[in-house]
Amino acid sequence: MGKDSKAKDSKAKDSGAKGKGKQAASGSDENASKGKGKGGKAADGLGTCTYVKARHILCEKQGKINEAYKKLQDGWLSNGDKVPPAEFAKVAQEYSECPSGKKGGDLGWFPRGKMAGPFQEVAFNTPVGVTSAPFKSTHGYHIILSEGRKN
């Protein structure tokens, strides 16, 4: 039991996709973003928080995703506010090149292992209610809004 709190140095920083986001299912958004000690519990990372509900915006070009992100920043993020899902959905409908864009970027619930590498890593490590910064995957550039977690 006591060793879990010490594991933060060995696992949390290096584990990438494997460790950080899984404990946020307990509802503690506060610490999940810092990743403090969250990585030490199950080194494989696959058996814990198994589903995430998310919306995303996908653009082929970096310039376009940056425009979308600027819209989210100007409206909410720069003020320290969370982007409301309905507002994220409007930006997704305007900018996203993924078929989900028509549904406001809604991907629904998806299990760990379904999405490609960087997308899964960001989706499972972004605390509920938080909008990720733009990032690149094999499909293009994404912004994710995390809407839920469950096992």
Tab-separated table of N, CA and C in Angstrom:
chain	number	residue	atom	x	y	z
A	1	MET	N	0.812	-1.214	0.000
A	1	MET	CA	0.000	0.000	0.000
A	1	MET	C	0.841	1.257	0.000
A	2	GLY	N	1.803	1.343	0.899
A	2	GLY	CA	2.611	2.542	0.986
A	2	GLY	C	3.469	2.759	-0.241
A	3	LYS	N	3.795	1.684	-0.943
A	3	LYS	CA	4.721	1.865	-2.054
A	3	LYS	C	4.076	2.562	-3.251
A	4	ASP	N	2.745	2.562	-3.344
A	4	ASP	CA	2.095	3.243	-4.463
A	4	ASP	C	2.432	4.722	-4.503
A	5	SER	N	2.490	5.346	-3.330
A	5	SER	CA	2.766	6.775	-3.330
A	5	SER	C	4.206	7.063	-3.735
A	6	LYS	N	5.113	6.119	-3.506
A	6	LYS	CA	6.501	6.333	-3.889
A	6	LYS	C	6.741	6.048	-5.375
A	7	ALA	N	5.813	5.359	-6.007
A	7	ALA	CA	6.024	4.913	-7.382
A	7	ALA	C	6.000	6.061	-8.377
A	8	LYS	N	5.623	7.243	-7.923
A	8	LYS	CA	5.458	8.317	-8.892
A	8	LYS	C	6.742	8.633	-9.650
A	9	ASP	N	7.884	8.515	-9.002
A	9	ASP	CA	9.113	8.866	-9.696
A	9	ASP	C	9.474	7.857	-10.763
A	10	SER	N	9.285	6.589	-10.467
A	10	SER	CA	9.733	5.595	-11.427
A	10	SER	C	8.760	5.459	-12.597
A	11	LYS	N	7.476	5.523	-12.353
A	11	LYS	CA	6.535	5.204	-13.419
A	11	LYS	C	5.868	6.424	-14.062
A	12	ALA	N	5.389	7.355	-13.257
A	12	ALA	CA	4.473	8.366	-13.788
A	12	ALA	C	5.077	9.185	-14.926
A	13	LYS	N	6.369	9.518	-14.826
A	13	LYS	CA	6.927	10.381	-15.854
A	13	LYS	C	7.159	9.648	-17.166
A	14	ASP	N	7.587	8.393	-17.086
A	14	ASP	CA	8.038	7.706	-18.283
A	14	ASP	C	6.974	6.848	-18.945
A	15	SER	N	5.870	6.598	-18.249
A	15	SER	CA	4.975	5.567	-18.754
A	15	SER	C	4.117	6.033	-19.926
A	16	GLY	N	4.049	7.324	-20.178
A	16	GLY	CA	3.312	7.796	-21.355
A	16	GLY	C	1.900	7.252	-21.376
A	17	ALA	N	1.554	6.532	-22.414
A	17	ALA	CA	0.197	6.029	-22.593
A	17	ALA	C	-0.167	5.029	-21.511
A	18	LYS	N	0.810	4.410	-20.902
A	18	LYS	CA	0.504	3.308	-20.022
A	18	LYS	C	-0.140	3.736	-18.711
A	19	GLY	N	0.314	4.835	-18.091
A	19	GLY	CA	-0.087	4.965	-16.720
A	19	GLY	C	-0.943	6.124	-16.304
A	20	LYS	N	-0.735	7.307	-16.836
A	20	LYS	CA	-1.175	8.485	-16.121
A	20	LYS	C	-2.675	8.617	-15.928
A	21	GLY	N	-3.488	8.412	-16.928
A	21	GLY	CA	-4.878	8.823	-16.825
A	21	GLY	C	-5.768	7.878	-16.090
A	22	LYS	N	-5.308	6.687	-15.762
A	22	LYS	CA	-6.248	5.661	-15.379
A	22	LYS	C	-6.960	5.890	-14.060
A	23	GLN	N	-6.367	6.564	-13.127
A	23	GLN	CA	-7.021	6.683	-11.833
A	23	GLN	C	-8.069	7.786	-11.804
A	24	ALA	N	-8.145	8.611	-12.825
A	24	ALA	CA	-9.075	9.731	-12.775
A	24	ALA	C	-10.518	9.266	-12.738
A	25	ALA	N	-10.776	7.988	-12.999
A	25	ALA	CA	-12.128	7.465	-12.914
A	25	ALA	C	-12.702	7.673	-11.518
A	26	SER	N	-11.839	7.828	-10.530
A	26	SER	CA	-12.325	8.016	-9.171
A	26	SER	C	-12.953	9.397	-8.997
A	27	GLY	N	-12.837	10.240	-9.972
A	27	GLY	CA	-13.486	11.541	-9.906
A	27	GLY	C	-12.562	12.651	-9.446
A	28	SER	N	-11.287	12.387	-9.223
A	28	SER	CA	-10.419	13.459	-8.775
A	28	SER	C	-9.731	14.095	-9.976
A	29	ASP	N	-10.440	14.992	-10.636
A	29	ASP	CA	-9.883	15.710	-11.782
A	29	ASP	C	-8.665	16.522	-11.372
A	30	GLU	N	-8.673	16.989	-10.125
A	30	GLU	CA	-7.650	17.928	-9.698
A	30	GLU	C	-6.245	17.378	-9.915
A	31	ASN	N	-6.005	16.170	-9.433
A	31	ASN	CA	-4.654	15.636	-9.479
A	31	ASN	C	-4.337	14.953	-10.790
A	32	ALA	N	-5.368	14.566	-11.532
A	32	ALA	CA	-5.119	13.786	-12.739
A	32	ALA	C	-4.275	14.575	-13.727
A	33	SER	N	-4.494	15.877	-13.815
A	33	SER	CA	-3.759	16.645	-14.813
A	33	SER	C	-2.288	16.755	-14.439
A	34	LYS	N	-1.975	16.654	-13.144
A	34	LYS	CA	-0.584	16.749	-12.744
A	34	LYS	C	0.123	15.407	-12.849
A	35	GLY	N	-0.631	14.316	-12.852
A	35	GLY	CA	-0.040	12.998	-12.985
A	35	GLY	C	0.735	12.548	-11.755
A	36	LYS	N	0.512	13.181	-10.602
A	36	LYS	CA	1.287	12.845	-9.402
A	36	LYS	C	1.003	11.426	-8.936
A	37	GLY	N	1.948	10.534	-9.114
A	37	GLY	CA	1.819	9.215	-8.534
A	37	GLY	C	0.727	8.373	-9.148
A	38	LYS	N	0.045	8.862	-10.144
A	38	LYS	CA	-1.055	8.101	-10.713
A	38	LYS	C	-0.539	6.902	-11.497
A	39	GLY	N	0.700	6.970	-11.974
A	39	GLY	CA	1.190	5.932	-12.868
A	39	GLY	C	1.641	4.666	-12.179
A	40	GLY	N	1.816	4.679	-10.875
A	40	GLY	CA	2.456	3.556	-10.233
A	40	GLY	C	1.578	2.341	-10.002
A	41	LYS	N	0.276	2.474	-10.045
A	41	LYS	CA	-0.575	1.398	-9.549
A	41	LYS	C	-0.610	0.160	-10.427
A	42	ALA	N	-0.896	0.297	-11.708
A	42	ALA	CA	-0.923	-0.872	-12.596
A	42	ALA	C	-0.032	-0.551	-13.779
A	43	ALA	N	1.127	-1.145	-13.812
A	43	ALA	CA	2.124	-0.742	-14.791
A	43	ALA	C	1.637	-0.949	-16.221
A	44	ASP	N	0.786	-1.948	-16.443
A	44	ASP	CA	0.327	-2.147	-17.818
A	44	ASP	C	-0.687	-1.084	-18.218
A	45	GLY	N	-1.370	-0.492	-17.252
A	45	GLY	CA	-2.273	0.617	-17.530
A	45	GLY	C	-3.558	0.224	-18.216
A	46	LEU	N	-3.689	-1.021	-18.668
A	46	LEU	CA	-4.858	-1.351	-19.487
A	46	LEU	C	-6.026	-1.852	-18.676
A	47	GLY	N	-5.833	-2.202	-17.421
A	47	GLY	CA	-6.927	-2.823	-16.696
A	47	GLY	C	-7.761	-1.876	-15.872
A	48	THR	N	-7.503	-0.593	-15.910
A	48	THR	CA	-8.165	0.305	-14.965
A	48	THR	C	-9.279	1.106	-15.631
A	49	CYS	N	-9.104	2.400	-15.878
A	49	CYS	CA	-10.154	3.161	-16.554
A	49	CYS	C	-10.231	2.655	-17.994
A	50	THR	N	-11.309	1.972	-18.332
A	50	THR	CA	-11.327	1.290	-19.625
A	50	THR	C	-12.101	2.028	-20.713
A	51	TYR	N	-12.965	2.964	-20.328
A	51	TYR	CA	-13.739	3.692	-21.341
A	51	TYR	C	-13.626	5.191	-21.127
A	52	VAL	N	-13.593	5.911	-22.233
A	52	VAL	CA	-13.615	7.365	-22.190
A	52	VAL	C	-14.712	7.834	-23.145
A	53	LYS	N	-15.406	8.894	-22.746
A	53	LYS	CA	-16.381	9.534	-23.633
A	53	LYS	C	-15.768	10.865	-24.040
A	54	ALA	N	-15.696	11.102	-25.346
A	54	ALA	CA	-14.991	12.302	-25.796
A	54	ALA	C	-15.600	12.864	-27.074
A	55	ARG	N	-15.320	14.126	-27.300
A	55	ARG	CA	-15.572	14.798	-28.579
A	55	ARG	C	-14.214	15.179	-29.133
A	56	HIS	N	-14.126	15.296	-30.457
A	56	HIS	CA	-12.859	15.781	-31.003
A	56	HIS	C	-13.106	16.595	-32.258
A	57	ILE	N	-12.071	17.337	-32.614
A	57	ILE	CA	-12.015	18.065	-33.876
A	57	ILE	C	-10.799	17.499	-34.596
A	58	LEU	N	-10.969	17.130	-35.846
A	58	LEU	CA	-9.866	16.582	-36.649
A	58	LEU	C	-9.693	17.456	-37.882
A	59	CYS	N	-8.462	17.891	-38.119
A	59	CYS	CA	-8.136	18.653	-39.322
A	59	CYS	C	-6.871	18.059	-39.933
A	60	GLU	N	-6.850	18.038	-41.254
A	60	GLU	CA	-5.656	17.540	-41.932
A	60	GLU	C	-4.488	18.505	-41.762
A	61	LYS	N	-4.787	19.802	-41.797
A	61	LYS	CA	-3.739	20.827	-41.768
A	61	LYS	C	-3.601	21.457	-40.379
A	62	GLN	N	-2.360	21.663	-39.979
A	62	GLN	CA	-2.085	22.250	-38.675
A	62	GLN	C	-2.671	23.659	-38.561
A	63	GLY	N	-2.611	24.426	-39.639
A	63	GLY	CA	-3.146	25.788	-39.599
A	63	GLY	C	-4.627	25.817	-39.248
A	64	LYS	N	-5.367	24.861	-39.784
A	64	LYS	CA	-6.815	24.821	-39.541
A	64	LYS	C	-7.119	24.420	-38.100
A	65	ILE	N	-6.381	23.450	-37.555
A	65	ILE	CA	-6.634	23.043	-36.161
A	65	ILE	C	-6.274	24.189	-35.225
A	66	ASN	N	-5.232	24.949	-35.579
A	66	ASN	CA	-4.855	26.090	-34.743
A	66	ASN	C	-5.937	27.171	-34.755
A	67	GLU	N	-6.598	27.357	-35.906
A	67	GLU	CA	-7.736	28.295	-35.964
A	67	GLU	C	-8.853	27.853	-35.037
A	68	ALA	N	-9.161	26.567	-35.087
A	68	ALA	CA	-10.225	26.033	-34.230
A	68	ALA	C	-9.846	26.214	-32.760
A	69	TYR	N	-8.586	25.916	-32.438
A	69	TYR	CA	-8.140	26.027	-31.053
A	69	TYR	C	-8.180	27.479	-30.586
A	70	LYS	N	-7.826	28.399	-31.490
A	70	LYS	CA	-7.872	29.821	-31.139
A	70	LYS	C	-9.297	30.243	-30.794
A	71	LYS	N	-10.256	29.696	-31.522
A	71	LYS	CA	-11.658	29.995	-31.229
A	71	LYS	C	-12.036	29.517	-29.816
A	72	LEU	N	-11.553	28.342	-29.456
A	72	LEU	CA	-11.819	27.809	-28.112
A	72	LEU	C	-11.091	28.628	-27.053
A	73	GLN	N	-9.871	29.062	-27.389
A	73	GLN	CA	-9.107	29.894	-26.445
A	73	GLN	C	-9.800	31.236	-26.237
A	74	ASP	N	-10.182	31.881	-27.345
A	74	ASP	CA	-10.782	33.209	-27.256
A	74	ASP	C	-12.084	33.166	-26.476
A	75	GLY	N	-12.848	32.093	-26.676
A	75	GLY	CA	-14.142	32.008	-26.003
A	75	GLY	C	-14.053	31.608	-24.541
A	76	TRP	N	-13.130	30.691	-24.213
A	76	TRP	CA	-13.138	30.111	-22.872
A	76	TRP	C	-11.771	29.903	-22.264
A	77	LEU	N	-10.896	29.200	-22.981
A	77	LEU	CA	-9.665	28.703	-22.361
A	77	LEU	C	-8.770	29.821	-21.840
A	78	SER	N	-8.687	30.932	-22.569
A	78	SER	CA	-7.831	32.042	-22.130
A	78	SER	C	-8.306	32.644	-20.815
A	79	ASN	N	-9.600	32.497	-20.520
A	79	ASN	CA	-10.150	33.011	-19.260
A	79	ASN	C	-10.056	31.979	-18.148
A	80	GLY	N	-9.493	30.813	-18.465
A	80	GLY	CA	-9.447	29.749	-17.465
A	80	GLY	C	-10.746	28.977	-17.364
A	81	ASP	N	-11.644	29.180	-18.318
A	81	ASP	CA	-12.924	28.470	-18.294
A	81	ASP	C	-12.820	27.158	-19.060
A	82	LYS	N	-13.707	26.227	-18.717
A	82	LYS	CA	-13.817	24.998	-19.498
A	82	LYS	C	-14.756	25.266	-20.665
A	83	VAL	N	-14.487	24.630	-21.782
A	83	VAL	CA	-15.338	24.805	-22.965
A	83	VAL	C	-16.603	23.961	-22.771
A	84	PRO	N	-17.795	24.570	-22.817
A	84	PRO	CA	-19.017	23.767	-22.693
A	84	PRO	C	-19.129	22.808	-23.890
A	85	PRO	N	-19.551	21.558	-23.653
A	85	PRO	CA	-19.649	20.603	-24.760
A	85	PRO	C	-20.463	21.122	-25.945
A	86	ALA	N	-21.536	21.852	-25.697
A	86	ALA	CA	-22.362	22.362	-26.796
A	86	ALA	C	-21.580	23.367	-27.644
A	87	GLU	N	-20.713	24.139	-27.008
A	87	GLU	CA	-19.910	25.111	-27.745
A	87	GLU	C	-18.773	24.419	-28.491
A	88	PHE	N	-18.165	23.420	-27.852
A	88	PHE	CA	-17.134	22.627	-28.528
A	88	PHE	C	-17.752	21.992	-29.776
A	89	ALA	N	-18.986	21.513	-29.636
A	89	ALA	CA	-19.685	20.863	-30.750
A	89	ALA	C	-19.854	21.819	-31.931
A	90	LYS	N	-20.154	23.087	-31.643
A	90	LYS	CA	-20.313	24.073	-32.730
A	90	LYS	C	-18.995	24.259	-33.481
A	91	VAL	N	-17.898	24.345	-32.744
A	91	VAL	CA	-16.588	24.515	-33.378
A	91	VAL	C	-16.248	23.252	-34.182
A	92	ALA	N	-16.586	22.085	-33.622
A	92	ALA	CA	-16.334	20.833	-34.335
A	92	ALA	C	-17.124	20.792	-35.645
A	93	GLN	N	-18.380	21.224	-35.602
A	93	GLN	CA	-19.191	21.221	-36.827
A	93	GLN	C	-18.594	22.142	-37.880
A	94	GLU	N	-18.007	23.236	-37.430
A	94	GLU	CA	-17.430	24.197	-38.365
A	94	GLU	C	-16.080	23.742	-38.922
A	95	TYR	N	-15.241	23.136	-38.080
A	95	TYR	CA	-13.852	22.881	-38.472
A	95	TYR	C	-13.503	21.420	-38.732
A	96	SER	N	-14.160	20.486	-38.047
A	96	SER	CA	-13.699	19.100	-38.103
A	96	SER	C	-13.916	18.470	-39.463
A	97	GLU	N	-12.914	17.721	-39.918
A	97	GLU	CA	-12.997	17.007	-41.188
A	97	GLU	C	-13.314	15.522	-40.966
A	98	CYS	N	-13.582	15.155	-39.728
A	98	CYS	CA	-13.975	13.780	-39.401
A	98	CYS	C	-15.492	13.669	-39.579
A	99	PRO	N	-15.991	12.519	-40.017
A	99	PRO	CA	-17.459	12.355	-40.107
A	99	PRO	C	-18.168	12.687	-38.791
A	100	SER	N	-17.505	12.509	-37.659
A	100	SER	CA	-18.125	12.829	-36.366
A	100	SER	C	-18.392	14.326	-36.215
A	101	GLY	N	-17.745	15.142	-37.048
A	101	GLY	CA	-17.948	16.591	-36.963
A	101	GLY	C	-19.407	16.987	-37.113
A	102	LYS	N	-20.138	16.240	-37.939
A	102	LYS	CA	-21.565	16.527	-38.130
A	102	LYS	C	-22.348	16.350	-36.830
A	103	LYS	N	-21.834	15.490	-35.942
A	103	LYS	CA	-22.468	15.271	-34.634
A	103	LYS	C	-21.746	16.065	-33.549
A	104	GLY	N	-21.111	17.139	-33.932
A	104	GLY	CA	-20.399	17.955	-32.950
A	104	GLY	C	-19.131	17.300	-32.433
A	105	GLY	N	-18.567	16.402	-33.240
A	105	GLY	CA	-17.323	15.741	-32.849
A	105	GLY	C	-17.518	14.605	-31.856
A	106	ASP	N	-18.773	14.251	-31.589
A	106	ASP	CA	-19.070	13.251	-30.561
A	106	ASP	C	-18.610	11.862	-30.982
A	107	LEU	N	-17.694	11.287	-30.211
A	107	LEU	CA	-17.219	9.920	-30.461
A	107	LEU	C	-17.899	8.916	-29.546
A	108	GLY	N	-18.699	9.403	-28.613
A	108	GLY	CA	-19.348	8.515	-27.660
A	108	GLY	C	-18.322	7.851	-26.752
A	109	TRP	N	-18.722	6.713	-26.171
A	109	TRP	CA	-17.818	5.949	-25.300
A	109	TRP	C	-16.974	5.030	-26.150
A	110	PHE	N	-15.690	4.972	-25.891
A	110	PHE	CA	-14.844	4.014	-26.598
A	110	PHE	C	-13.859	3.393	-25.626
A	111	PRO	N	-13.504	2.121	-25.868
A	111	PRO	CA	-12.611	1.408	-24.959
A	111	PRO	C	-11.148	1.704	-25.261
A	112	ARG	N	-10.331	1.502	-24.255
A	112	ARG	CA	-8.889	1.563	-24.430
A	112	ARG	C	-8.520	0.517	-25.484
A	113	GLY	N	-7.633	0.861	-26.393
A	113	GLY	CA	-7.228	-0.096	-27.415
A	113	GLY	C	-7.923	0.115	-28.749
A	114	LYS	N	-9.007	0.907	-28.766
A	114	LYS	CA	-9.737	1.116	-30.016
A	114	LYS	C	-9.105	2.224	-30.865
A	115	MET	N	-8.593	3.261	-30.213
A	115	MET	CA	-8.055	4.420	-30.933
A	115	MET	C	-6.541	4.295	-31.100
A	116	ALA	N	-6.030	4.929	-32.148
A	116	ALA	CA	-4.595	4.869	-32.448
A	116	ALA	C	-3.777	5.595	-31.380
A	117	GLY	N	-2.548	5.162	-31.224
A	117	GLY	CA	-1.565	5.636	-30.256
A	117	GLY	C	-1.750	6.996	-29.620
A	118	PRO	N	-1.337	8.080	-30.301
A	118	PRO	CA	-1.370	9.386	-29.637
A	118	PRO	C	-2.789	9.801	-29.260
A	119	PHE	N	-3.773	9.428	-30.075
A	119	PHE	CA	-5.153	9.811	-29.760
A	119	PHE	C	-5.580	9.157	-28.456
A	120	GLN	N	-5.314	7.861	-28.343
A	120	GLN	CA	-5.684	7.150	-27.111
A	120	GLN	C	-4.971	7.757	-25.913
A	121	GLU	N	-3.682	8.030	-26.067
A	121	GLU	CA	-2.911	8.557	-24.948
A	121	GLU	C	-3.518	9.863	-24.443
A	122	VAL	N	-3.832	10.778	-25.362
A	122	VAL	CA	-4.395	12.061	-24.943
A	122	VAL	C	-5.805	11.867	-24.381
A	123	ALA	N	-6.614	11.046	-25.050
A	123	ALA	CA	-7.999	10.843	-24.602
A	123	ALA	C	-8.054	10.281	-23.183
A	124	PHE	N	-7.171	9.319	-22.880
A	124	PHE	CA	-7.218	8.680	-21.561
A	124	PHE	C	-6.478	9.472	-20.502
A	125	ASN	N	-5.716	10.488	-20.885
A	125	ASN	CA	-4.983	11.289	-19.905
A	125	ASN	C	-5.558	12.681	-19.702
A	126	THR	N	-6.586	13.043	-20.461
A	126	THR	CA	-7.196	14.360	-20.315
A	126	THR	C	-8.317	14.266	-19.276
A	127	PRO	N	-8.240	15.056	-18.206
A	127	PRO	CA	-9.289	14.978	-17.179
A	127	PRO	C	-10.663	15.355	-17.745
A	128	VAL	N	-11.713	14.797	-17.153
A	128	VAL	CA	-13.080	15.058	-17.606
A	128	VAL	C	-13.363	16.561	-17.572
A	129	GLY	N	-13.953	17.054	-18.660
A	129	GLY	CA	-14.299	18.468	-18.751
A	129	GLY	C	-13.193	19.333	-19.330
A	130	VAL	N	-12.025	18.751	-19.531
A	130	VAL	CA	-10.869	19.512	-20.004
A	130	VAL	C	-10.711	19.339	-21.513
A	131	THR	N	-10.287	20.410	-22.177
A	131	THR	CA	-10.001	20.388	-23.609
A	131	THR	C	-8.499	20.263	-23.795
A	132	SER	N	-8.078	19.310	-24.622
A	132	SER	CA	-6.638	19.119	-24.852
A	132	SER	C	-6.098	20.224	-25.752
A	133	ALA	N	-4.793	20.392	-25.727
A	133	ALA	CA	-4.135	21.229	-26.726
A	133	ALA	C	-4.118	20.440	-28.042
A	134	PRO	N	-3.945	21.118	-29.182
A	134	PRO	CA	-3.867	20.377	-30.455
A	134	PRO	C	-2.682	19.411	-30.455
A	135	PHE	N	-2.869	18.254	-31.064
A	135	PHE	CA	-1.788	17.274	-31.178
A	135	PHE	C	-1.944	16.520	-32.486
A	136	LYS	N	-0.849	15.876	-32.905
A	136	LYS	CA	-0.812	15.199	-34.206
A	136	LYS	C	-0.941	13.691	-34.032
A	137	SER	N	-1.689	13.071	-34.938
A	137	SER	CA	-1.746	11.605	-35.007
A	137	SER	C	-1.549	11.215	-36.466
A	138	THR	N	-1.683	9.938	-36.743
A	138	THR	CA	-1.548	9.483	-38.123
A	138	THR	C	-2.676	10.023	-39.001
A	139	HIS	N	-3.790	10.447	-38.391
A	139	HIS	CA	-4.940	10.936	-39.170
A	139	HIS	C	-4.907	12.435	-39.425
A	140	GLY	N	-4.062	13.152	-38.702
A	140	GLY	CA	-4.020	14.604	-38.840
A	140	GLY	C	-3.850	15.236	-37.469
A	141	TYR	N	-4.483	16.391	-37.274
A	141	TYR	CA	-4.357	17.137	-36.028
A	141	TYR	C	-5.690	17.111	-35.295
A	142	HIS	N	-5.632	16.899	-33.986
A	142	HIS	CA	-6.846	16.766	-33.183
A	142	HIS	C	-6.847	17.734	-32.017
A	143	ILE	N	-8.063	18.025	-31.541
A	143	ILE	CA	-8.302	18.610	-30.224
A	143	ILE	C	-9.358	17.698	-29.602
A	144	ILE	N	-9.167	17.306	-28.355
A	144	ILE	CA	-10.119	16.426	-27.675
A	144	ILE	C	-10.752	17.161	-26.500
A	145	LEU	N	-12.050	16.963	-26.335
A	145	LEU	CA	-12.754	17.373	-25.112
A	145	LEU	C	-13.176	16.085	-24.410
A	146	SER	N	-12.637	15.866	-23.219
A	146	SER	CA	-12.984	14.668	-22.449
A	146	SER	C	-14.320	14.907	-21.746
A	147	GLU	N	-15.273	13.978	-21.949
A	147	GLU	CA	-16.592	14.147	-21.336
A	147	GLU	C	-16.919	13.113	-20.259
A	148	GLY	N	-16.131	12.055	-20.150
A	148	GLY	CA	-16.441	11.075	-19.114
A	148	GLY	C	-15.441	9.933	-19.100
A	149	ARG	N	-15.464	9.179	-17.992
A	149	ARG	CA	-14.613	7.997	-17.830
A	149	ARG	C	-15.420	6.955	-17.079
A	150	LYS	N	-15.192	5.694	-17.423
A	150	LYS	CA	-15.797	4.618	-16.641
A	150	LYS	C	-14.987	3.340	-16.848
A	151	ASN	N	-15.233	2.368	-15.968
A	151	ASN	CA	-14.515	1.102	-16.081
A	151	ASN	C	-15.368	0.071	-16.805
